[in-house]
Amino acid sequence: DLGAERYAKLCKSCHGADGSNAAMSKPLKGLPAEDVKTALLGYKEQTYGGKKKAMMERVAKSLSDEDIEALATHIGAF
Ligand code: HEM
């Protein structure tokens, strides 16, 4: 589906296939979908994040609302 496709293409390299890579940030695995959505919208609007937020702002600015919904659902199910 769209979430799996976007995740594999845009996110996996940093966060790991199942979101368990903790080297870039805390693991995405275990985050509720609603929190993923809040974070992605915030990175896109540049109103959210920590010291490494520039890395996420770069990818989030290319995400549509549909991409964000699909990614949140996909990651929320890890
Ligand atoms: C943080 C998702 C791509 C590196 C986050 C967070 C989310 C997320 C939800 C926030 C976690 C929290 O609550 O703290 C995604 C998604 C991606 C993606 C859905 C693909 C669309 C990437 C890529 C990189 C990356 C490609 C590396 C170039 C990071 C880093 C943080 C982070 C360094 C911490 C940023 C900070 O300091 O605020 N990511 N990510 N992510 N991600 Fe990604």
Coordinates of C-alpha atoms in Angstrom, one line a residue, residues 5-77:
E5 CA 5.8 2.0 -0.4
R6 CA 6.6 5.5 0.9
Y7 CA 8.2 4.1 4.0
A8 CA 10.5 1.7 2.0
K9 CA 11.5 4.5 -0.4
L10 CA 11.9 7.5 2.0
C11 CA 12.3 6.3 5.6
K12 CA 13.8 2.8 5.9
S13 CA 17.4 3.9 5.2
C14 CA 17.4 5.9 8.4
H15 CA 14.8 4.3 10.6
G16 CA 15.2 0.7 9.7
A17 CA 12.8 -1.7 8.0
D18 CA 10.6 -2.1 11.1
G19 CA 11.3 1.3 12.6
S20 CA 13.6 -0.1 15.3
N21 CA 16.7 1.9 14.5
A22 CA 17.4 4.1 17.5
A23 CA 20.5 5.7 16.1
M24 CA 18.7 8.5 14.3
S25 CA 16.1 9.3 16.9
K26 CA 14.1 7.2 19.3
P27 CA 12.7 4.1 17.6
L28 CA 9.5 4.7 15.5
K29 CA 8.4 1.3 16.5
G30 CA 5.8 1.6 19.2
L31 CA 4.8 5.2 18.4
P32 CA 1.0 5.5 18.0
A33 CA -0.1 6.6 14.5
E34 CA -1.5 9.9 15.9
D35 CA 2.0 10.8 17.3
V36 CA 3.6 10.0 14.0
K37 CA 1.1 12.2 12.2
T38 CA 1.7 15.1 14.7
A39 CA 5.5 14.8 14.2
L40 CA 5.4 14.7 10.4
L41 CA 3.0 17.6 10.1
G42 CA 5.2 19.5 12.6
Y43 CA 8.4 18.8 10.7
K44 CA 6.6 19.9 7.5
E45 CA 5.5 23.2 9.1
Q46 CA 8.8 23.6 10.9
T47 CA 7.1 23.7 14.3
Y48 CA 8.4 20.4 15.7
G49 CA 11.6 18.6 16.5
G50 CA 14.9 18.3 18.2
K51 CA 18.5 18.9 17.4
K52 CA 18.4 16.9 14.2
K53 CA 15.1 18.2 12.9
A54 CA 16.7 19.6 9.7
M55 CA 17.1 15.9 8.5
M56 CA 13.3 15.4 8.9
E57 CA 12.3 18.8 7.6
R58 CA 14.0 17.9 4.3
V59 CA 12.0 14.7 3.8
A60 CA 8.7 16.0 5.4
K61 CA 8.4 18.9 3.1
S62 CA 7.8 16.6 0.1
L63 CA 5.0 14.6 1.8
S64 CA 1.4 15.2 0.9
D65 CA -1.4 15.0 3.5
E66 CA -2.2 11.6 1.9
D67 CA 1.4 10.4 2.3
I68 CA 1.4 11.5 6.0
E69 CA -1.9 9.7 6.7
A70 CA -0.6 6.5 5.0
L71 CA 2.8 6.7 6.7
A72 CA 1.2 7.2 10.2
T73 CA -1.0 4.2 9.7
H74 CA 1.9 2.1 8.5
I75 CA 4.3 3.1 11.2
G76 CA 1.6 2.9 13.9
A77 CA 1.2 -0.8 13.1

